[in-house]
Amino acid sequence: TAADSTTTLTSTMSDTLDAISEPLVNHMYTADPSAHVFDSTLYIYPSHDVKSGIPQDDMGSHFDMRDYHVFSLDSAGGEVTDHGEALHVDDVPWASRQMWAPDAAKKGDQYYFYFPAKDSSDIFRIGVATADSPTGPFKPEEQPIEGSYSIDPGVFEDSDGEYYMYFGGIWGGQLQRWDTGEYVEEDTYPADDEPALTPKVAKLSDDMLSFAEEPKNIQILDQEGNPITAGDNERRFFEAAWVHKYDGKYYFSYSTGDTHYIAYAIGDSPYGPFTYQGIILEPVIGWTSHHSIAKFNGQWYLFYHDTELSGGQTPLRNIKMTELTHKADGTIETISPYRD
Ligand code: FUB
């Protein structure tokens, strides 16, 4: 179970922890860093972890976050500025709890903040809030994005100026409850030898406040062109979708959840299909792994989290960044978060 894995990692932590990078933020707990460069400044939009006291379970009840802060850096390795609270659950008319992994986008002079939260029926939806500053405060829309569900929005701006939202997460992220197109209380997973549940993508409308189309399935294929199966826990999609473009190709990266990898797949279109390539980040200390990838001042970086600051407590994470390398053949060098 999730709890067992964490206990194992925590008990070996003091022996093994020689991390390749330091927490970016030390005065509060932060996770799920979504990074973007807007007008030469690096902005990070993370979750804000808090001590909830809620016991750990496979539905992620222990992630009971209530607000978001935005952080910025003028240079890699430079000072990290906390711009204060950007959005609070109490200010979102439709949201009740669990403000999970967010993302942001800029279009024209406007900034858009996308966030998952449970509604009053305890169903995860994705909301949007707007501001004329990258650091907020963001003003939420009255209702979640129509047709949105599940968690972990990742918004990608393509070179032609179109924006796409990738989203979804299984287990606590509820993706397995939407198989019929409607929300059902029971969890339904494919058999181990059937194609895994797929993340979703939808083009955003011109005003960035709604989906311009019905969400579509993202296919992640193996090297033979077959869909990754549900029982292939080391490669199947779990949560934390992110897309970046490199050398004309679309890179879809994600967390494998219970096997704790950040994996990636490459495709020729923002809609996929994407062919599995390998691992970007080996497991970190703590159960979850969640990342983003961005180019800043000519260098690509991986933004990720672990639980160094809290001594290995899964719901109390800290964001980090480290350099990421695309090799000459377009594949990505695997990153080990700790030295041997
Ligand atoms: O932070 C809460 C959840 O944990 C995120 O939405 C997932 O991606 C995982 O990191």
PDB file of C-alpha atoms and ligand atoms in Angstrom, residues 31-32 47-49 60 62-65 98-102 116 124 151-153 168-169 173 238-241 255 287-291 305 314-315 317, ligand 1:
ATOM      1  CA  ALA A  31       4.825  20.247  -3.879  1.00  0.00           C
ATOM      2  CA  ASP A  32       3.813  19.581  -7.500  1.00  0.00           C
ATOM      3  CA  SER A  47       0.693  22.972  -4.163  1.00  0.00           C
ATOM      4  CA  HIS A  48       0.946  24.254  -0.578  1.00  0.00           C
ATOM      5  CA  ASP A  49       1.220  21.232   1.725  1.00  0.00           C
ATOM      6  CA  GLY A  60      -4.883  10.763  -0.909  1.00  0.00           C
ATOM      7  CA  HIS A  62      -3.937  13.217   3.711  1.00  0.00           C
ATOM      8  CA  PHE A  63      -3.390  15.837   0.982  1.00  0.00           C
ATOM      9  CA  ASP A  64      -5.837  18.354   2.439  1.00  0.00           C
ATOM     10  CA  MET A  65      -4.437  21.593   1.046  1.00  0.00           C
ATOM     11  CA  GLN A  98      -8.203  19.421  -1.404  1.00  0.00           C
ATOM     12  CA  MET A  99      -6.534  22.072  -3.553  1.00  0.00           C
ATOM     13  CA  TRP A 100      -4.197  19.745  -5.459  1.00  0.00           C
ATOM     14  CA  ALA A 101      -1.550  20.242  -8.154  1.00  0.00           C
ATOM     15  CA  PRO A 102      -2.108  23.486 -10.146  1.00  0.00           C
ATOM     16  CA  PRO A 116      -8.190  20.838  -9.136  1.00  0.00           C
ATOM     17  CA  PHE A 124     -12.720  16.467  -8.289  1.00  0.00           C
ATOM     18  CA  ILE A 151      -6.907  16.225 -11.225  1.00  0.00           C
ATOM     19  CA  ASP A 152      -3.521  17.648 -12.183  1.00  0.00           C
ATOM     20  CA  PRO A 153      -4.124  20.125 -15.003  1.00  0.00           C
ATOM     21  CA  GLY A 168      -6.190  13.084 -15.017  1.00  0.00           C
ATOM     22  CA  GLY A 169      -5.044  10.872 -12.194  1.00  0.00           C
ATOM     23  CA  GLY A 173      -7.577  11.398  -8.580  1.00  0.00           C
ATOM     24  CA  PHE A 238      -0.915   7.447 -12.906  1.00  0.00           C
ATOM     25  CA  GLU A 239      -1.012  11.281 -12.589  1.00  0.00           C
ATOM     26  CA  ALA A 240       1.031  14.501 -13.105  1.00  0.00           C
ATOM     27  CA  ALA A 241       0.707  15.040 -16.881  1.00  0.00           C
ATOM     28  CA  SER A 255       4.146   9.979 -12.775  1.00  0.00           C
ATOM     29  CA  TRP A 287       5.259   8.357  -1.946  1.00  0.00           C
ATOM     30  CA  THR A 288       4.384  10.883  -4.649  1.00  0.00           C
ATOM     31  CA  SER A 289       6.442  12.221  -7.504  1.00  0.00           C
ATOM     32  CA  HIS A 290       5.296  15.194  -9.565  1.00  0.00           C
ATOM     33  CA  HIS A 291       7.261  17.431 -11.833  1.00  0.00           C
ATOM     34  CA  HIS A 305       9.564  17.487  -5.151  1.00  0.00           C
ATOM     35  CA  THR A 314       4.667  12.047   2.329  1.00  0.00           C
ATOM     36  CA  PRO A 315       2.103  14.868   2.750  1.00  0.00           C
ATOM     37  CA  ARG A 317       6.898  17.936   0.556  1.00  0.00           C
TER      38      ARG A 317
HETATM   39  O1  FUB B   1      -0.483  17.121  -4.212  1.00  0.00           O
HETATM   40  C1  FUB B   1      -1.611  16.289  -4.269  1.00  0.00           C
HETATM   41  C2  FUB B   1      -1.441  15.232  -5.297  1.00  0.00           C
HETATM   42  O2  FUB B   1      -0.297  14.454  -5.001  1.00  0.00           O
HETATM   43  C3  FUB B   1      -1.176  15.741  -6.689  1.00  0.00           C
HETATM   44  O3  FUB B   1      -2.301  16.265  -7.320  1.00  0.00           O
HETATM   45  C4  FUB B   1      -0.603  14.527  -7.281  1.00  0.00           C
HETATM   46  O4  FUB B   1      -0.004  14.708  -8.523  1.00  0.00           O
HETATM   47  C5  FUB B   1       0.362  14.095  -6.200  1.00  0.00           C
HETATM   48  O5  FUB B   1       1.569  14.795  -6.272  1.00  0.00           O
END
